[in-house]
XYZ file of C-alpha atoms in Angstrom:
736
model
C -6.506 27.218 112.903
C -9.561 26.268 114.885
C -9.891 22.925 112.925
C -6.092 22.119 113.529
C -6.406 22.895 117.454
C -9.787 21.250 118.127
C -11.102 19.194 115.062
C -13.981 17.860 117.170
C -14.957 21.589 118.370
C -16.168 22.173 114.651
C -19.058 19.854 114.911
C -21.119 21.943 117.397
C -20.455 25.018 115.160
C -21.697 23.221 111.990
C -24.833 21.883 113.922
C -25.521 25.248 115.407
C -25.237 26.788 111.953
C -27.166 24.285 110.277
C -30.100 24.084 112.998
C -30.481 27.828 113.321
C -30.301 28.459 109.685
C -32.552 25.732 108.848
C -35.283 26.296 111.489
C -35.187 30.014 110.714
C -35.638 29.303 106.947
C -38.445 26.784 107.705
C -40.436 29.328 110.082
C -39.954 32.447 107.801
C -40.672 30.569 104.430
C -43.768 29.036 105.917
C -45.063 32.220 107.240
C -44.367 34.173 103.965
C -45.886 31.479 101.899
C -49.251 32.035 103.647
C -48.834 35.651 104.447
C -49.195 35.093 108.069
C -47.024 35.782 111.151
C -44.535 33.122 112.320
C -46.327 30.426 114.303
C -43.562 28.697 116.073
C -39.995 30.013 116.530
C -37.649 27.067 117.389
C -34.285 28.347 116.188
C -33.232 30.033 119.421
C -34.286 27.048 121.664
C -32.167 24.344 120.018
C -29.067 25.760 121.284
C -29.893 25.782 125.002
C -28.545 22.076 125.472
C -25.083 22.941 124.413
C -25.004 26.266 126.014
C -25.826 25.157 129.484
C -22.844 22.769 129.597
C -20.144 25.602 129.803
C -19.679 29.181 130.678
C -20.696 31.812 127.973
C -17.081 32.679 127.483
C -16.425 29.230 126.118
C -19.693 28.790 124.079
C -19.754 32.160 122.245
C -18.526 30.326 119.030
C -21.683 28.460 119.042
C -23.736 31.727 119.236
C -21.669 33.299 116.418
C -22.302 30.191 114.221
C -26.123 30.230 115.046
C -26.187 33.848 114.177
C -24.581 33.173 110.804
C -27.038 30.619 110.213
C -29.923 33.156 110.986
C -28.162 35.628 108.681
C -27.927 33.309 105.765
C -31.457 32.093 106.131
C -32.798 35.824 106.090
C -30.627 36.845 103.309
C -31.667 33.669 101.138
C -35.298 34.982 101.590
C -34.334 38.289 100.223
C -34.261 40.284 103.592
C -32.150 43.226 103.853
C -28.755 42.672 105.627
C -29.370 45.911 107.765
C -32.753 44.606 109.212
C -31.116 41.194 109.677
C -28.156 42.682 111.493
C -30.537 44.648 113.863
C -32.861 41.670 114.543
C -30.034 39.029 115.152
C -28.812 40.339 118.317
C -32.144 40.092 119.991
C -32.409 36.392 119.108
C -29.055 35.907 120.605
C -29.969 37.763 123.767
C -32.928 35.477 124.240
C -30.865 32.448 123.905
C -28.210 33.652 126.375
C -30.870 34.683 128.983
C -32.364 31.253 129.207
C -29.144 29.228 128.928
C -27.432 31.376 131.432
C -30.275 31.240 133.973
C -30.317 27.365 133.715
C -26.482 27.084 134.024
C -26.199 29.340 136.971
C -28.931 27.640 138.862
C -27.780 24.142 137.837
C -24.039 24.094 136.824
C -24.372 20.264 136.215
C -27.453 18.446 134.960
C -27.549 14.983 135.976
C -30.133 12.137 136.611
C -30.684 13.403 140.207
C -31.483 16.959 139.147
C -35.035 17.792 139.997
C -37.058 18.327 136.843
C -39.494 20.432 138.645
C -36.857 23.032 139.822
C -35.210 22.879 136.312
C -38.594 23.332 134.415
C -39.380 26.388 136.845
C -36.012 27.930 136.155
C -36.187 27.299 132.325
C -39.865 28.712 132.134
C -39.038 31.801 134.015
C -35.851 32.287 131.811
C -37.908 31.755 128.788
C -40.562 34.216 129.896
C -37.986 36.940 130.449
C -35.859 36.152 127.346
C -38.995 36.040 125.101
C -40.486 39.403 126.493
C -37.197 41.119 125.888
C -36.649 39.779 122.486
C -40.234 40.527 121.366
C -39.752 43.978 122.574
C -36.605 44.467 120.546
C -38.357 42.908 117.495
C -41.501 44.886 117.943
C -39.469 48.315 117.715
C -37.498 47.020 114.719
C -40.588 45.736 112.861
C -42.784 48.708 113.592
C -40.095 51.093 112.307
C -39.102 48.945 109.401
C -42.226 47.612 108.086
C -44.934 49.792 109.847
C -46.475 46.778 111.592
C -48.637 47.644 114.587
C -46.945 47.577 117.994
C -49.212 45.590 119.815
C -49.742 43.177 117.084
C -45.897 42.821 116.632
C -45.354 42.227 120.423
C -48.250 39.789 120.542
C -47.247 37.670 117.665
C -43.539 37.807 118.244
C -43.841 36.742 121.951
C -46.258 33.806 121.435
C -44.048 32.311 118.733
C -40.789 32.672 120.771
C -42.166 31.692 124.002
C -43.814 28.452 123.010
C -40.983 27.718 120.603
C -38.415 28.251 123.405
C -40.231 26.007 125.623
C -40.655 23.090 123.214
C -37.205 23.452 121.385
C -35.208 24.273 124.564
C -36.752 21.228 126.337
C -35.922 19.005 123.394
C -32.339 20.256 123.229
C -31.901 19.448 126.988
C -33.280 16.003 126.650
C -31.023 15.391 123.509
C -27.900 16.546 124.905
C -28.157 15.285 128.590
C -30.332 12.150 128.121
C -29.422 10.960 124.667
C -27.904 7.767 126.102
C -30.866 7.112 128.134
C -33.268 7.798 125.103
C -31.413 5.309 122.841
C -30.893 2.636 125.479
C -33.549 -0.148 126.459
C -36.584 1.673 125.594
C -35.538 3.258 122.211
C -37.651 1.117 120.029
C -40.722 1.504 122.346
C -40.221 5.291 122.303
C -40.109 5.131 118.459
C -43.178 3.048 118.243
C -45.180 5.284 120.526
C -44.056 8.434 118.852
C -45.101 6.665 115.582
C -48.464 6.450 116.628
C -48.640 10.069 118.032
C -47.228 11.116 114.481
C -50.042 9.293 112.810
C -52.944 10.613 115.054
C -51.429 14.208 114.643
C -51.159 13.939 110.972
C -54.689 12.570 110.886
C -56.501 15.181 113.070
C -54.371 18.011 111.362
C -55.190 16.837 107.782
C -59.067 16.342 108.504
C -60.939 19.460 107.237
C -64.340 18.520 108.080
C -64.471 17.621 111.783
C -62.557 19.213 114.549
C -60.650 16.213 116.308
C -57.426 17.876 117.634
C -58.367 16.821 121.040
C -57.532 13.193 120.052
C -53.862 13.936 120.023
C -54.123 14.171 124.037
C -54.614 10.308 124.311
C -51.490 9.172 122.621
C -49.465 12.205 124.104
C -50.423 11.308 127.514
C -49.633 7.621 126.761
C -46.115 8.738 125.529
C -45.742 10.741 128.667
C -46.761 8.080 131.050
C -44.401 5.616 129.334
C -41.311 7.807 128.729
C -41.878 10.669 131.124
C -40.235 13.783 130.291
C -38.598 12.587 127.336
C -41.759 11.397 125.682
C -43.501 14.875 126.725
C -40.530 16.815 124.771
C -40.670 14.687 121.572
C -44.271 14.456 121.673
C -44.713 18.167 121.805
C -42.351 18.740 119.132
C -44.446 16.451 116.743
C -47.687 18.264 117.722
C -46.259 21.756 117.365
C -44.611 20.894 113.960
C -47.790 19.440 112.943
C -50.169 21.949 114.089
C -48.021 24.891 112.989
C -47.659 23.381 109.458
C -51.505 22.728 109.056
C -52.330 26.181 110.218
C -49.814 27.802 107.916
C -50.776 25.665 104.947
C -54.652 26.475 105.622
C -55.489 22.853 106.240
C -56.978 21.073 109.174
C -59.692 21.701 111.778
C -58.207 25.290 112.345
C -59.693 26.342 108.856
C -63.313 25.503 110.028
C -63.721 28.852 111.683
C -65.579 30.917 109.099
C -63.783 34.143 107.853
C -60.767 33.334 110.029
C -57.702 35.175 108.884
C -54.194 33.535 108.620
C -53.170 35.484 111.560
C -56.224 34.214 113.753
C -55.452 30.480 112.587
C -51.796 31.112 113.694
C -53.020 32.370 117.062
C -55.504 29.352 117.442
C -52.620 27.122 116.703
C -50.295 28.684 119.107
C -52.942 28.532 121.696
C -53.443 24.784 121.204
C -49.939 24.021 121.220
C -49.539 26.033 124.544
C -52.625 24.418 126.252
C -51.307 21.000 125.172
C -47.784 21.899 126.596
C -49.171 22.933 129.829
C -51.380 19.854 130.045
C -48.562 17.412 129.356
C -45.814 19.422 131.120
C -47.098 19.026 134.779
C -47.947 15.329 134.254
C -44.382 14.638 132.787
C -42.824 16.577 135.746
C -44.661 14.815 138.304
C -44.006 11.270 136.923
C -40.446 12.089 136.327
C -39.943 13.541 140.001
C -41.848 10.260 141.260
C -39.167 8.189 139.173
C -36.345 10.381 140.695
C -37.617 9.956 144.133
C -38.313 6.425 143.795
C -35.026 5.576 142.551
C -33.304 7.681 145.403
C -35.444 5.663 147.936
C -34.696 2.351 146.263
C -30.956 3.521 146.441
C -31.373 4.528 149.852
C -33.021 1.286 150.932
C -30.317 -0.692 149.148
C -27.555 1.283 150.781
C -29.335 0.961 154.142
C -30.054 -2.557 153.742
C -26.421 -3.103 152.769
C -25.235 -1.231 155.873
C -27.681 -2.900 158.162
C -26.930 -6.378 156.767
C -23.180 -5.804 157.209
C -23.450 -3.712 160.268
C -22.284 -5.016 163.643
C -25.316 -3.204 165.268
C -28.732 -4.960 165.641
C -31.185 -3.276 163.170
C -35.075 -4.058 163.440
C -38.165 -2.667 161.837
C -41.091 -3.540 164.523
C -44.647 -3.516 163.860
C -47.294 -2.159 166.313
C -48.129 -5.764 167.373
C -44.300 -6.356 168.168
C -43.581 -8.455 164.997
C -39.996 -7.713 163.506
C -40.493 -7.300 159.822
C -36.581 -6.977 159.398
C -33.912 -8.156 161.762
C -30.341 -7.664 160.462
C -28.052 -10.723 160.255
C -25.871 -9.138 162.994
C -28.268 -10.661 165.627
C -26.393 -13.970 165.021
C -22.993 -12.586 165.882
C -24.170 -10.264 168.647
C -26.605 -12.369 170.458
C -26.073 -15.977 169.023
C -29.654 -16.046 167.719
C -30.965 -16.814 164.326
C -32.750 -14.299 162.483
C -35.835 -16.301 162.421
C -35.683 -16.423 166.426
C -36.186 -12.906 166.499
C -39.153 -12.431 164.017
C -41.577 -12.637 167.036
C -41.696 -10.553 170.142
C -38.944 -11.896 172.640
C -39.650 -9.987 175.997
C -38.287 -12.829 177.734
C -34.761 -12.214 176.471
C -34.815 -8.914 178.421
C -33.418 -8.880 182.029
C -36.098 -9.268 184.736
C -35.082 -5.963 186.124
C -35.233 -4.026 182.866
C -38.487 -5.304 181.499
C -41.065 -2.804 183.044
C -38.742 0.053 182.243
C -38.338 -0.951 178.531
C -42.068 -1.710 178.290
C -42.821 1.777 179.646
C -40.224 3.384 176.997
C -42.053 1.474 174.192
C -45.670 2.594 175.283
C -44.209 6.144 175.450
C -42.653 6.062 172.074
C -45.915 4.687 170.588
C -47.983 7.554 172.258
C -45.768 10.509 171.766
C -43.646 9.628 168.778
C -40.023 10.945 168.074
C -37.042 9.052 169.350
C -36.004 7.412 172.383
C -32.856 5.888 173.952
C -32.282 3.151 176.495
C -29.621 0.998 177.787
C -30.786 -2.506 179.176
C -29.485 -6.173 179.182
C -30.583 -8.791 176.597
C -29.830 -12.457 177.123
C -27.366 -14.042 174.855
C -28.345 -17.607 173.527
C -25.577 -19.133 175.707
C -27.278 -17.638 178.812
C -25.182 -14.602 179.950
C -26.476 -11.030 179.620
C -25.146 -8.326 177.274
C -25.701 -4.556 177.876
C -27.326 -3.099 174.766
C -27.669 0.687 174.013
C -30.792 0.962 171.925
C -31.984 3.950 169.809
C -35.555 3.835 168.453
C -37.602 6.093 166.243
C -41.279 5.906 165.430
C -41.774 6.442 161.566
C -44.595 5.828 159.220
C -44.801 2.170 157.932
C -43.550 1.634 154.499
C -46.516 -0.682 153.918
C -48.731 2.453 153.486
C -51.297 0.907 155.864
C -51.528 4.142 158.026
C -49.598 2.453 160.968
C -46.347 3.538 162.585
C -43.209 1.342 162.830
C -40.393 1.458 165.184
C -36.834 1.444 163.686
C -34.804 -0.249 166.269
C -30.853 0.107 166.364
C -28.917 -1.639 169.180
C -25.243 -2.145 169.859
C -23.310 -4.022 172.394
C -21.948 -1.624 175.114
C -21.287 -4.386 177.817
C -17.593 -3.456 178.031
C -18.514 0.326 178.281
C -20.991 -0.262 181.023
C -18.784 -2.495 182.932
C -16.126 0.121 182.801
C -18.542 2.799 183.736
C -19.630 0.745 186.754
C -16.136 0.064 187.835
C -15.458 3.798 187.441
C -18.693 4.665 189.421
C -17.636 2.399 192.105
C -14.214 3.592 192.065
C -15.496 7.278 192.257
C -17.859 6.228 195.285
C -15.012 4.700 197.102
C -12.853 7.836 196.363
C -15.727 10.050 197.447
C -16.174 8.096 200.793
C -12.368 8.467 201.263
C -12.235 12.045 200.440
C -15.363 12.897 202.247
C -13.953 11.234 205.503
C -10.375 12.771 205.187
C -9.927 15.416 207.962
C -9.140 18.077 205.327
C -11.201 20.273 202.919
C -10.598 18.947 199.358
C -11.716 21.184 196.643
C -11.197 21.907 192.851
C -11.401 25.437 191.309
C -11.664 25.894 187.652
C -9.880 28.900 185.664
C -12.915 31.062 186.358
C -12.328 30.630 190.108
C -15.447 28.841 190.543
C -15.580 25.506 192.774
C -16.473 22.496 190.847
C -15.940 19.981 193.628
C -15.943 20.005 197.512
C -15.822 17.268 199.884
C -18.116 16.968 202.809
C -15.588 17.597 205.403
C -16.120 21.288 204.763
C -19.340 21.070 206.646
C -17.535 20.276 209.843
C -15.009 23.089 209.304
C -17.437 25.937 208.130
C -20.883 24.530 208.401
C -21.273 25.123 204.630
C -23.101 22.601 202.464
C -20.905 21.541 199.550
C -23.939 21.435 196.995
C -24.336 25.071 197.739
C -20.611 25.962 197.056
C -20.494 24.273 193.708
C -20.585 26.785 190.977
C -19.869 29.740 193.250
C -16.692 31.796 193.026
C -14.026 31.730 195.802
C -14.964 35.498 196.303
C -18.418 34.660 196.891
C -17.747 31.750 199.477
C -14.560 33.199 201.262
C -15.509 36.813 201.273
C -13.561 39.832 199.948
C -11.089 40.156 202.761
C -9.983 36.584 202.771
C -10.201 36.268 199.061
C -7.522 39.161 198.724
C -5.221 37.143 200.857
C -5.769 33.788 198.921
C -5.642 35.179 195.532
C -1.935 35.676 195.087
C -1.432 31.964 195.993
C -4.370 31.045 193.564
C -2.834 32.855 190.647
C 0.688 31.309 191.253
C -1.166 27.908 191.068
C -2.936 28.955 187.845
C 0.655 29.905 186.548
C 1.618 26.045 187.106
C 3.350 26.451 190.502
C 2.691 24.236 193.462
C 1.925 26.354 196.545
C 1.787 25.688 200.020
C 0.754 28.523 202.684
C -0.973 29.136 205.923
C -3.672 31.399 206.806
C -6.105 32.395 209.615
C -9.994 32.872 209.427
C -12.953 32.861 211.748
C -15.636 30.424 211.359
C -18.621 29.992 213.762
C -17.027 32.633 215.886
C -13.930 30.822 216.317
C -10.556 31.815 215.215
C -9.123 29.003 213.186
C -5.800 28.429 211.443
C -5.396 26.553 208.134
C -2.506 25.134 205.846
C -3.377 25.056 202.243
C -1.872 23.402 199.453
C -2.680 24.613 195.923
C -1.820 22.016 193.184
C -2.308 22.884 189.404
C -4.795 20.500 187.429
C -3.236 19.825 184.201
C -4.787 18.155 181.065
C -3.115 15.598 178.975
C -1.184 18.338 177.233
C 0.082 19.875 180.301
C -2.053 22.942 180.135
C -3.590 23.958 183.567
C -7.234 23.787 183.502
C -7.760 24.203 187.264
C -6.331 24.021 190.820
C -6.777 21.260 193.501
C -7.008 22.927 197.033
C -6.156 20.699 200.037
C -6.821 22.759 203.090
C -6.151 21.281 206.779
C -7.173 22.843 209.888
C -4.105 23.221 212.119
C -5.615 25.301 214.934
C -4.614 22.633 217.431
C -1.134 22.524 216.023
C -0.826 26.217 216.200
C -2.072 26.235 219.739
C 0.310 23.523 220.663
C 3.225 25.455 219.151
C 2.172 28.500 221.254
C 2.070 26.412 224.325
C 5.286 24.902 223.606
C 6.589 28.364 223.002
C 5.292 29.594 226.280
C 6.622 26.549 228.220
C 10.105 26.932 226.577
C 10.097 30.745 227.407
C 8.035 30.819 230.846
C 9.215 29.856 234.212
C 6.602 27.093 235.473
C 6.648 28.190 239.128
C 6.419 31.858 238.858
C 4.897 32.433 235.574
C 7.693 35.032 234.594
C 10.166 34.526 231.665
C 12.853 32.012 232.281
C 16.523 32.255 231.579
C 16.208 31.068 227.949
C 13.688 33.846 227.033
C 15.782 36.373 228.822
C 18.889 35.461 226.918
C 17.144 35.605 223.656
C 15.841 39.143 224.233
C 18.930 40.774 225.800
C 20.811 41.119 222.407
C 17.767 43.037 220.933
C 17.513 45.386 223.979
C 21.205 46.082 223.799
C 21.015 46.891 219.985
C 17.839 48.981 220.466
C 19.706 51.116 223.288
C 22.881 51.515 221.196
C 20.900 52.723 218.247
C 18.976 55.224 220.379
C 22.232 55.965 222.663
C 19.949 55.181 225.729
C 20.791 53.932 229.105
C 20.129 50.380 229.895
C 19.677 48.931 233.388
C 19.950 45.192 234.324
C 19.122 44.308 237.963
C 19.894 40.994 239.549
C 17.530 40.337 242.733
C 18.408 37.572 245.154
C 16.405 36.521 248.124
C 18.418 36.707 251.256
C 18.675 33.467 253.348
C 16.343 31.486 250.811
C 17.834 28.314 251.886
C 16.967 28.972 255.527
C 13.473 29.507 254.632
C 13.288 26.077 252.833
C 15.030 24.342 255.627
C 12.610 26.056 258.189
C 9.338 25.955 256.606
C 9.698 23.285 253.631
C 9.909 23.585 250.081
C 6.192 24.336 249.497
C 6.516 27.504 251.555
C 9.550 28.357 249.450
C 7.597 28.026 246.423
C 5.023 30.237 247.602
C 7.863 32.840 248.456
C 9.194 32.586 244.938
C 5.833 32.968 243.430
C 5.001 36.056 245.396
C 8.215 37.706 244.724
C 7.767 37.073 241.088
C 4.437 38.496 241.088
C 5.590 41.622 242.995
C 8.408 42.065 240.588
C 5.958 41.751 237.610
C 3.961 44.568 239.087
C 6.904 46.806 239.624
C 7.993 47.022 235.893
C 6.601 48.769 233.046
C 5.338 47.420 229.738
C 8.317 46.365 227.529
C 10.556 45.736 230.465
C 11.625 42.113 231.172
C 11.318 40.354 234.401
C 12.709 36.770 234.446
C 13.656 34.156 237.057
C 17.250 32.804 236.168
C 17.023 29.883 238.578
C 16.695 29.212 242.209
C 15.971 32.523 244.168
C 17.611 34.613 241.582
C 15.431 37.112 239.509
C 16.741 39.704 236.794
C 14.952 42.937 235.699
C 15.931 44.559 232.368
C 14.937 48.189 231.303
C 15.800 50.241 228.412
C 13.584 53.279 228.959
C 15.918 55.028 231.411
C 16.904 58.500 230.604
C 19.268 59.424 233.334
C 21.512 57.725 235.757
C 19.351 59.696 238.548
C 16.437 57.946 237.116
C 18.175 54.477 237.211
C 19.242 54.846 240.655
C 15.778 55.941 241.897
C 14.179 53.088 240.106
C 16.663 50.575 241.909
C 16.198 52.081 245.152
C 12.315 51.827 244.552
C 12.473 48.297 243.528
C 14.574 47.378 246.617
C 12.310 49.092 248.968
C 9.185 47.598 247.825
C 10.630 43.996 247.801
C 10.543 44.140 251.673
C 7.452 41.958 251.951
C 5.746 39.638 254.347
C 4.329 36.564 252.841
C 1.405 34.497 254.270
C 2.477 31.020 253.590
C -0.176 29.415 255.687
C 1.935 27.795 258.133
C 3.813 30.997 258.838
C 4.494 34.506 258.239
C 7.544 34.829 256.241
C 9.516 38.013 256.014
C 11.447 38.459 252.625
C 14.609 40.652 252.365
C 16.297 41.141 249.057
C 19.776 41.895 247.893
C 19.942 43.803 244.692
C 23.034 44.477 242.036
C 22.334 46.699 239.218
C 24.417 47.407 236.224
C 23.911 50.643 234.625
C 25.506 51.590 231.232
C 25.578 53.090 227.834
C 27.036 52.371 224.471
C 28.401 49.277 223.387
C 28.610 46.332 225.677
C 27.992 42.599 225.442
C 25.343 40.853 227.165
C 27.729 38.658 228.999
C 29.770 41.762 230.110
C 26.503 43.448 231.232
C 25.478 40.277 233.228
C 29.077 40.165 234.661
C 28.741 43.722 235.903
C 25.275 43.166 237.439
C 26.728 40.022 239.118
C 29.560 41.918 240.496
C 27.243 44.547 241.872
C 25.093 41.831 243.474
C 28.233 40.313 245.040
C 29.092 43.657 246.548
C 25.661 44.004 247.971
C 25.811 40.659 249.620
C 29.325 41.277 250.935
C 28.017 44.452 252.559
C 25.570 42.267 254.632
C 22.758 41.542 252.448
C 19.380 43.355 252.299
C 20.949 46.278 250.426
C 21.456 47.265 246.892
C 24.639 48.219 244.927
C 25.159 50.158 241.577
C 27.876 49.709 238.936
C 27.929 51.860 235.966
C 29.789 51.626 232.641
C 30.058 54.210 229.630
C 28.220 56.943 231.243
C 31.183 59.355 232.122
C 30.410 62.723 233.803
C 27.434 63.135 231.527
C 25.680 59.883 232.625
C 23.385 61.442 235.226
C 23.714 63.631 238.326
C 25.700 61.204 240.376
C 28.345 60.212 237.627
C 31.565 58.668 238.637
C 34.866 58.579 237.010
C 35.031 57.489 233.333
C 36.365 54.085 232.713
C 36.158 52.997 236.438
C 32.978 51.586 237.818
C 31.237 53.803 240.262
C 30.254 51.954 243.687
C 27.192 53.376 245.401
C 26.680 51.777 248.938
C 23.522 52.120 250.870
C 22.667 50.062 254.015
C 19.237 48.709 254.203
C 17.011 50.226 256.581
């Protein structure tokens, strides 16, 4: 079934079976032929290259195939199946620990993988796996063959650890770098490994002189020429040669007198381990250098490709100012050839920018790091371009201990011109806003001022810089803020709001008209509020003055007919609601025409003024005194409780209006005629005036200098002197 579904998947299984079984048979048979411990256990490490490529759930068939190979090897040597079934899982555990530690740390092993990190991870995994495997084998061998605990642990750990390092490394190289091994330098690798094989065979077969150190020269040569690949294959050759020589009792390790096979195995393992740890750092360092050099070359290639084809000007500048590299974009950017820019060209910098740029270069040379500058460079045609330059001080790639400047510049002329135009426009706008007779401000969503024009100084004496960043509450105070807050929140909700308010600044009560306009972004979302505040104190004063003029008699200072006409309906309504008595008295100066004709209009005006002041003194607060025109005045009261009180008030008013006025040119005696209307319940203002006018007519008909009453709606309960209901009562009294 497996062959039908994946015929190519059988080859790894056959390979795992053959390698595991063959290497297990080789190690066990060699050790038993010499009655010595196993010198090098390679069977577990040869599977690492396959196992690190996929998760354990997909590679378990390879482990099963390897276990079957190990089982066949053990059984062919006459070992019991029970012992083999107990030992096999520990070999598998060692392989799984090493492969999973590498695969989890490096899911994919590529040419860019750091060999130092890979070797570190593999060594730690090999150490842990070899210790656990050796512990398990120690227990089984001690119980099964009565081998000493420490001896079993020592021999098994050394054989497995050294074998895992060598075989695991070789497996990784073959599975991940086979194409690289077989390409280009394959024959050189075979040739150099052939020399190493010859030297290893020679020193291992020499029984008289210990020359094993001679393998270091060809091994290091192979490592230097072929890096990590050469180290792995070289260690395999040396490990196989040394383990074979020590097991067969040949070579320099037999020169030790009285050495047992186990001791010779130990010496061989120590030599293999020392050789591995001598070659491994060299191989890793060289491989890492190759990787970094390759990355640097690729980086330089990419950078040069980007620099050569970039629209920006890129240069590498030496301490003396020479440009070791100038990108071809200088032609398109400034019109100069690359050769024109190889030498320092400070003359191309605008005269106004030279000192500043020179200072920036000196600062960069002294302090290092990076710097930015925007300045003007002259085009070959003669005009100047604005260049935004970025410069960094870096160690020179020439390895002479100096520091070069990497310079990148781009044309930002259009942007700078736009910025200058924008700054000019902003300056003009600020000049306009600062001189507009209104406070212009912007408030963000946190109720903080982000802009205030200078006119605020004339209004409140506050400095704009001190306002920026503070909240409306902090600037306007709690009381005023509470009045402004509802309008501010309406503007935050997107409504344009206009309102008026009063505040006191510098001890002066001021009136303002404020317009809140929402500030919206491009998506229409409110991001703040613009506030336009205009002082309208003079307008309010003018309005009050106009209102005063509209409602006041210019000569006497009393209310005029218009004001009186506007107030009468309210008086009547209040009286009706309270069922109160209302009194309206018309006052007319007797023979006023004669006063004008005799003394002149100036004296007449004095008389009118004095009479108006006298009337104003006679009434209480809330009562109305008005000049209707000419010599006619009116008094309106709604705080009357009875008819008796109303009559007493009219009598007192008439008596006190008998005055003598000093007009300068003459003493003028003034007499008055008064007609009063006293009523209760509903009565229109016209009817009330008509009633008072009729009473005044009766007073004049009676000979002037007297007063008369007419009542309405009082009945018998209207007061002490009530008349007949429905018929006006006429009270006559002669003037004294």
